[in-house]
């Protein structure tokens, strides 16, 4: 057990209660020059071969490395969200409300045409599709739409699904603008109803959840239901709405908002990647760490960046 986890998780609570300090992190920030600034990167996913997939306003794109040209999977609409299945294959959702399986070159219409797809995640072999009209599911094995979760027929507190995150503890976190649902198989528990949930990620210390008011670490070791520990979100970790959250193999957290910040919970220090690092965007939308621990940042105004941390 790491020093971060001392009995009753007290160390984490005391760490977060102290002042946050800035630090200089050695990193190389490089822009992906194969994209123009007109390309908006809405989401990023990594497949089994460490290829980077981008959901953009100019379709679905894939590339292998920062010096490689993207392969464009032609779609006649903007791609808004991506999901990775158990075989590490990529699925895409379009602004036209279609779900696209690139491996089969198959397009499916699952959600109502009036709904806006906002996020996707695989959980227990089903594809969950979060929209502003509820949560829809699709079974790839039967090629059929499955159950629809809405406020009117389930415990979901709002039909506006803002984020989805399947964690390693066989749970699906369903974020809404009126709380988060902790789903374990068929069981659903609603928590923190006065928060709009924005993003989630996982480290060995627990599940990290971000709302419009707070950041939490949910320790799944102390309690099967999870024990929540708050961190103060007002300490410069974000500016404006948090649009994405990621973590690396060292347990560091990355937040994308109007700024991109690395937070090290072990040292209680943070780094803001700004123009001094060569990062010029104020509209970071998507984050992901690839299999080499490189951080990729998708933006709405400057294309795509790679941030390579130089470890001492």
CSV table of C-alpha atoms in Angstrom, one decimal:
chain,number,residue,atom,x,y,z
A,1,UNK,CA,0.0,0.0,0.0
A,2,UNK,CA,1.4,3.4,-0.9
A,3,UNK,CA,2.0,6.2,1.5
A,4,UNK,CA,-0.9,8.0,0.0
A,5,UNK,CA,-3.2,5.5,1.6
A,6,UNK,CA,-2.7,5.4,5.4
A,7,UNK,CA,-5.3,4.0,7.8
A,8,UNK,CA,-8.8,5.3,7.3
A,9,UNK,CA,-7.6,7.4,4.3
A,10,UNK,CA,-6.7,10.1,6.9
A,11,UNK,CA,-3.6,11.0,5.0
A,12,UNK,CA,-5.6,11.9,1.9
A,13,UNK,CA,-8.0,14.1,3.9
A,14,UNK,CA,-5.1,15.9,5.6
A,15,UNK,CA,-3.3,16.3,2.3
A,16,UNK,CA,-6.2,18.0,0.6
A,17,UNK,CA,-6.9,20.2,3.6
A,18,UNK,CA,-3.5,21.9,3.2
A,19,UNK,CA,-2.5,24.6,0.8
A,20,UNK,CA,-1.9,23.7,-2.9
A,21,UNK,CA,1.4,24.8,-4.2
A,22,UNK,CA,2.5,25.4,-7.8
A,23,UNK,CA,5.4,23.5,-9.3
A,24,UNK,CA,7.5,23.5,-12.5
A,25,UNK,CA,7.0,20.2,-14.3
A,26,UNK,CA,9.5,19.2,-17.0
A,27,UNK,CA,7.5,18.5,-20.1
A,28,UNK,CA,7.6,18.7,-23.8
A,29,UNK,CA,4.5,20.1,-25.4
A,30,UNK,CA,4.1,19.5,-29.1
A,31,UNK,CA,1.3,20.4,-31.4
A,32,UNK,CA,0.0,17.7,-33.9
A,33,UNK,CA,0.8,19.5,-37.1
A,34,UNK,CA,-1.2,17.2,-39.3
A,35,UNK,CA,-4.4,19.0,-38.2
A,36,UNK,CA,-5.5,22.6,-39.0
A,37,UNK,CA,-6.8,24.9,-36.3
A,38,UNK,CA,-10.2,24.5,-37.9
A,39,UNK,CA,-10.4,20.9,-36.6
A,40,UNK,CA,-12.2,20.8,-33.3
A,41,UNK,CA,-11.3,17.7,-31.3
A,42,UNK,CA,-14.3,16.7,-29.2
A,43,UNK,CA,-13.0,13.3,-27.8
A,44,UNK,CA,-10.0,11.1,-27.9
A,45,UNK,CA,-9.7,7.3,-27.5
A,46,UNK,CA,-6.8,4.8,-27.6
A,47,UNK,CA,-7.1,1.4,-29.2
A,48,UNK,CA,-5.3,-1.9,-28.6
A,49,UNK,CA,-2.4,-0.8,-30.8
A,50,UNK,CA,-2.0,2.6,-29.2
A,51,UNK,CA,-3.6,4.3,-32.2
A,52,UNK,CA,-5.1,7.7,-31.3
A,53,UNK,CA,-8.7,8.2,-32.4
A,54,UNK,CA,-10.2,11.6,-32.6
A,55,UNK,CA,-13.9,12.6,-32.7
A,56,UNK,CA,-13.8,15.9,-34.6
A,57,UNK,CA,-16.1,18.4,-36.5
A,58,UNK,CA,-14.6,16.9,-39.7
A,59,UNK,CA,-15.3,13.3,-39.0
A,60,UNK,CA,-13.6,10.3,-37.3
A,61,UNK,CA,-9.8,10.3,-37.5
A,62,UNK,CA,-7.1,7.9,-36.5
A,63,UNK,CA,-3.3,8.2,-36.4
A,64,UNK,CA,-0.4,6.2,-35.0
A,65,UNK,CA,2.1,8.8,-33.9
A,66,UNK,CA,2.6,12.5,-33.8
A,67,UNK,CA,4.6,12.5,-37.1
A,68,UNK,CA,2.0,10.4,-38.9
A,69,UNK,CA,-0.9,11.6,-41.1
A,70,UNK,CA,-4.4,10.9,-39.9
A,71,UNK,CA,-6.6,8.3,-41.5
A,72,UNK,CA,-10.0,9.8,-42.0
A,73,UNK,CA,-13.0,7.5,-41.6
A,74,UNK,CA,-15.5,9.4,-43.8
A,75,UNK,CA,-18.6,10.5,-42.0
A,76,UNK,CA,-21.0,13.2,-43.2
A,77,UNK,CA,-21.3,14.8,-39.8
A,78,UNK,CA,-19.5,15.9,-36.7
A,79,UNK,CA,-18.3,13.1,-34.3
A,80,UNK,CA,-19.1,14.0,-30.7
A,81,UNK,CA,-18.1,11.1,-28.5
A,82,UNK,CA,-16.1,7.8,-28.5
A,83,UNK,CA,-16.2,4.6,-26.5
A,84,UNK,CA,-13.8,1.6,-26.3
A,85,UNK,CA,-15.2,-1.9,-26.0
A,86,UNK,CA,-13.7,-4.9,-24.2
A,87,UNK,CA,-11.6,-5.7,-27.3
A,88,UNK,CA,-10.2,-2.1,-27.3
A,89,UNK,CA,-12.1,-1.4,-30.5
A,90,UNK,CA,-13.4,2.1,-31.0
A,91,UNK,CA,-17.1,3.2,-31.4
A,92,UNK,CA,-18.2,6.7,-32.4
A,93,UNK,CA,-21.3,8.8,-32.0
A,94,UNK,CA,-22.2,11.5,-34.4
A,95,UNK,CA,-24.1,14.8,-34.0
A,96,UNK,CA,-26.7,13.2,-36.3
A,97,UNK,CA,-27.4,10.7,-33.5
A,98,UNK,CA,-25.9,7.7,-35.3
A,99,UNK,CA,-23.5,5.2,-33.7
A,100,UNK,CA,-20.7,4.0,-35.9
A,101,UNK,CA,-18.7,0.8,-35.5
A,102,UNK,CA,-15.5,1.4,-37.6
A,103,UNK,CA,-14.4,-2.3,-37.4
A,104,UNK,CA,-17.6,-3.4,-39.1
A,105,UNK,CA,-18.2,-0.2,-41.1
A,106,UNK,CA,-21.7,-0.2,-39.6
A,107,UNK,CA,-23.9,2.7,-38.8
A,108,UNK,CA,-26.8,2.4,-36.3
A,109,UNK,CA,-29.5,4.7,-35.2
A,110,UNK,CA,-30.3,4.0,-31.6
A,111,UNK,CA,-31.4,7.3,-29.9
A,112,UNK,CA,-34.3,9.6,-30.9
A,113,UNK,CA,-33.5,12.1,-33.7
A,114,UNK,CA,-34.4,14.9,-31.3
A,115,UNK,CA,-31.9,13.8,-28.7
A,116,UNK,CA,-28.3,15.2,-28.3
A,117,UNK,CA,-25.6,12.5,-27.7
A,118,UNK,CA,-23.2,13.8,-25.1
A,119,UNK,CA,-21.1,10.8,-23.9
A,120,UNK,CA,-20.7,7.0,-24.3
A,121,UNK,CA,-19.2,4.1,-22.4
A,122,UNK,CA,-19.2,0.3,-22.5
A,123,UNK,CA,-20.3,-1.4,-19.3
A,124,UNK,CA,-21.0,-5.2,-18.9
A,125,UNK,CA,-21.0,-5.7,-22.7
A,126,UNK,CA,-23.6,-3.0,-23.4
A,127,UNK,CA,-22.9,0.3,-25.0
A,128,UNK,CA,-24.4,3.1,-22.8
A,129,UNK,CA,-25.2,6.3,-24.7
A,130,UNK,CA,-25.8,9.5,-22.6
A,131,UNK,CA,-28.1,12.1,-24.1
A,132,UNK,CA,-30.1,15.2,-23.1
A,133,UNK,CA,-33.2,12.9,-23.1
A,134,UNK,CA,-31.9,10.0,-21.0
A,135,UNK,CA,-29.6,7.0,-21.1
A,136,UNK,CA,-29.9,4.6,-24.0
A,137,UNK,CA,-28.3,1.2,-24.3
A,138,UNK,CA,-27.3,-1.0,-27.2
A,139,UNK,CA,-26.3,-4.7,-27.3
A,140,UNK,CA,-23.6,-5.3,-30.0
A,141,UNK,CA,-24.1,-9.1,-29.8
A,142,UNK,CA,-27.8,-8.9,-30.7
A,143,UNK,CA,-27.5,-5.7,-32.8
A,144,UNK,CA,-30.5,-4.3,-30.9
A,145,UNK,CA,-31.3,-1.4,-28.7
A,146,UNK,CA,-31.8,-2.4,-25.1
A,147,UNK,CA,-33.2,-0.6,-22.1
A,148,UNK,CA,-33.8,3.1,-21.9
A,149,UNK,CA,-33.2,4.9,-18.5
A,150,UNK,CA,-35.1,8.1,-17.9
A,151,UNK,CA,-36.2,10.0,-14.9
A,152,UNK,CA,-39.7,8.8,-15.4
A,153,UNK,CA,-38.8,5.0,-15.3
A,154,UNK,CA,-35.7,4.7,-13.2
A,155,UNK,CA,-33.7,6.3,-10.4
A,156,UNK,CA,-31.8,8.6,-12.7
A,157,UNK,CA,-32.4,12.1,-11.2
A,158,UNK,CA,-32.3,13.9,-14.6
A,159,UNK,CA,-32.6,13.0,-18.3
A,160,UNK,CA,-29.6,15.3,-19.0
A,161,UNK,CA,-26.7,12.8,-18.9
A,162,UNK,CA,-23.5,14.7,-18.6
A,163,UNK,CA,-20.8,12.0,-18.2
A,164,UNK,CA,-20.3,8.2,-18.1
A,165,UNK,CA,-17.4,6.3,-16.6
A,166,UNK,CA,-17.0,2.6,-16.2
A,167,UNK,CA,-14.6,1.9,-13.4
A,168,UNK,CA,-12.4,-1.2,-12.6
A,169,UNK,CA,-14.8,-2.1,-9.7
A,170,UNK,CA,-17.6,-3.2,-12.2
A,171,UNK,CA,-19.5,0.0,-11.6
A,172,UNK,CA,-20.8,2.6,-14.0
A,173,UNK,CA,-20.9,6.2,-12.9
A,174,UNK,CA,-23.7,8.1,-14.6
A,175,UNK,CA,-23.3,11.9,-14.2
A,176,UNK,CA,-26.3,14.2,-14.6
A,177,UNK,CA,-27.0,17.9,-13.9
A,178,UNK,CA,-28.8,16.8,-10.7
A,179,UNK,CA,-26.4,14.3,-9.1
A,180,UNK,CA,-24.5,11.1,-10.0
A,181,UNK,CA,-25.8,7.5,-10.2
A,182,UNK,CA,-23.5,4.8,-8.9
A,183,UNK,CA,-24.6,1.7,-10.9
A,184,UNK,CA,-23.5,-1.8,-9.9
A,185,UNK,CA,-25.0,-4.4,-12.2
A,186,UNK,CA,-28.8,-3.6,-11.9
A,187,UNK,CA,-28.5,-1.6,-8.6
A,188,UNK,CA,-28.6,2.2,-8.8
A,189,UNK,CA,-27.8,4.7,-6.1
A,190,UNK,CA,-28.2,8.4,-6.5
A,191,UNK,CA,-25.7,10.7,-4.8
A,192,UNK,CA,-25.0,14.5,-4.4
A,193,UNK,CA,-28.2,15.7,-6.1
A,194,UNK,CA,-27.2,19.3,-5.8
A,195,UNK,CA,-24.2,18.9,-8.1
A,196,UNK,CA,-23.8,18.8,-11.9
A,197,UNK,CA,-21.2,16.1,-12.6
A,198,UNK,CA,-18.7,16.8,-15.3
A,199,UNK,CA,-15.9,14.2,-15.5
A,200,UNK,CA,-14.4,11.1,-13.9
A,201,UNK,CA,-11.2,9.1,-13.9
A,202,UNK,CA,-9.5,6.3,-11.8
A,203,UNK,CA,-6.1,5.8,-10.1
A,204,UNK,CA,-5.1,3.1,-7.6
A,205,UNK,CA,-6.3,5.4,-4.9
A,206,UNK,CA,-9.9,5.4,-6.0
A,207,UNK,CA,-12.4,7.0,-8.4
A,208,UNK,CA,-12.0,10.8,-9.0
A,209,UNK,CA,-15.2,12.7,-9.7
A,210,UNK,CA,-15.6,16.3,-10.6
A,211,UNK,CA,-18.7,18.4,-10.3
A,212,UNK,CA,-19.4,22.1,-10.8
A,213,UNK,CA,-18.7,22.6,-7.1
A,214,UNK,CA,-16.3,19.9,-5.9
A,215,UNK,CA,-13.7,17.2,-6.6
A,216,UNK,CA,-13.9,13.9,-4.7
A,217,UNK,CA,-11.8,10.8,-4.4
A,218,UNK,CA,-14.1,7.8,-3.8
A,219,UNK,CA,-12.1,5.1,-1.9
A,220,UNK,CA,-13.5,1.7,-2.9
A,221,UNK,CA,-11.1,-0.2,-0.6
A,222,UNK,CA,-12.6,1.0,2.7
A,223,UNK,CA,-16.2,0.4,1.7
A,224,UNK,CA,-17.9,-1.6,-1.1
A,225,UNK,CA,-20.2,1.4,-1.6
A,226,UNK,CA,-17.2,3.8,-1.6
A,227,UNK,CA,-16.1,6.3,0.9
A,228,UNK,CA,-16.0,9.9,-0.4
A,229,UNK,CA,-13.3,12.4,0.4
A,230,UNK,CA,-13.6,16.0,-0.9
A,231,UNK,CA,-10.8,18.1,-2.4
A,232,UNK,CA,-11.2,21.9,-2.7
A,233,UNK,CA,-11.9,22.7,-6.4
A,234,UNK,CA,-11.3,26.4,-5.9
A,235,UNK,CA,-7.6,26.1,-5.6
A,236,UNK,CA,-6.7,26.8,-9.2
A,237,UNK,CA,-7.2,23.3,-10.6
A,238,UNK,CA,-9.7,24.5,-13.1
A,239,UNK,CA,-11.1,27.6,-14.8
A,240,UNK,CA,-14.7,27.4,-15.9
A,241,UNK,CA,-16.3,24.1,-16.6
A,242,UNK,CA,-14.2,20.9,-16.4
A,243,UNK,CA,-14.7,19.2,-19.7
A,244,UNK,CA,-12.4,16.2,-19.2
A,245,UNK,CA,-10.3,14.3,-16.6
A,246,UNK,CA,-7.4,11.9,-17.1
A,247,UNK,CA,-4.8,10.1,-15.0
A,248,UNK,CA,-1.4,8.6,-15.6
A,249,UNK,CA,0.5,5.6,-14.3
A,250,UNK,CA,2.0,7.7,-11.5
A,251,UNK,CA,-1.4,8.6,-10.1
A,252,UNK,CA,-1.3,12.2,-11.2
A,253,UNK,CA,-4.6,13.8,-12.3
A,254,UNK,CA,-5.1,16.1,-15.4
A,255,UNK,CA,-8.0,18.5,-15.7
A,256,UNK,CA,-9.1,20.2,-18.9
A,257,UNK,CA,-11.1,23.4,-18.7
A,258,UNK,CA,-10.1,26.9,-20.0
A,259,UNK,CA,-6.7,25.7,-18.7
A,260,UNK,CA,-5.0,22.4,-18.5
A,261,UNK,CA,-3.6,21.4,-15.1
A,262,UNK,CA,-1.6,18.5,-13.7
A,263,UNK,CA,-2.3,17.8,-10.1
A,264,UNK,CA,0.0,15.5,-8.1
A,265,UNK,CA,-2.0,14.3,-5.0
A,266,UNK,CA,1.2,12.8,-3.4
A,267,UNK,CA,3.0,16.2,-3.2
A,268,UNK,CA,-0.2,18.4,-3.3
A,269,UNK,CA,1.4,20.4,-6.1
A,270,UNK,CA,0.0,21.4,-9.4
A,271,UNK,CA,1.3,22.6,-12.8
A,272,UNK,CA,-0.6,24.7,-15.3
A,273,UNK,CA,0.4,24.0,-18.9
A,274,UNK,CA,0.3,27.4,-20.6
A,275,UNK,CA,2.1,29.5,-23.3
A,276,UNK,CA,5.4,29.1,-21.4
A,277,UNK,CA,5.1,25.4,-22.2
A,278,UNK,CA,4.0,26.0,-25.8
A,279,UNK,CA,0.3,25.3,-25.1
A,280,UNK,CA,-1.8,28.1,-26.5
A,281,UNK,CA,-5.4,26.9,-26.3
A,282,UNK,CA,-8.0,28.3,-23.9
A,283,UNK,CA,-10.6,25.7,-25.0
A,284,UNK,CA,-9.4,22.2,-24.0
A,285,UNK,CA,-12.1,19.7,-24.5
A,286,UNK,CA,-10.7,16.2,-24.4
A,287,UNK,CA,-7.9,14.4,-22.5
A,288,UNK,CA,-6.4,11.0,-22.5
A,289,UNK,CA,-3.1,9.2,-21.6
A,290,UNK,CA,-2.0,6.7,-24.1
A,291,UNK,CA,-0.1,3.4,-23.5
A,292,UNK,CA,3.2,5.3,-23.3
A,293,UNK,CA,1.8,7.7,-20.7
A,294,UNK,CA,1.8,10.6,-23.1
A,295,UNK,CA,-1.0,13.0,-22.5
A,296,UNK,CA,-3.1,14.1,-25.5
A,297,UNK,CA,-5.2,17.2,-25.3
A,298,UNK,CA,-8.0,17.9,-27.8
A,299,UNK,CA,-9.1,21.5,-28.2
A,300,UNK,CA,-11.8,23.5,-29.9
A,301,UNK,CA,-9.5,26.2,-31.2
A,302,UNK,CA,-6.0,24.9,-31.7
A,303,UNK,CA,-6.4,21.2,-32.8
A,304,UNK,CA,-4.5,18.5,-30.9
A,305,UNK,CA,-1.4,18.6,-28.5
A,306,UNK,CA,0.8,16.0,-27.0
A,307,UNK,CA,2.4,16.6,-23.6
A,308,UNK,CA,5.3,14.3,-22.8
A,309,UNK,CA,6.3,14.4,-19.2
A,310,UNK,CA,10.0,14.2,-18.5
A,311,UNK,CA,10.5,12.0,-15.5
A,312,UNK,CA,13.5,12.5,-13.2
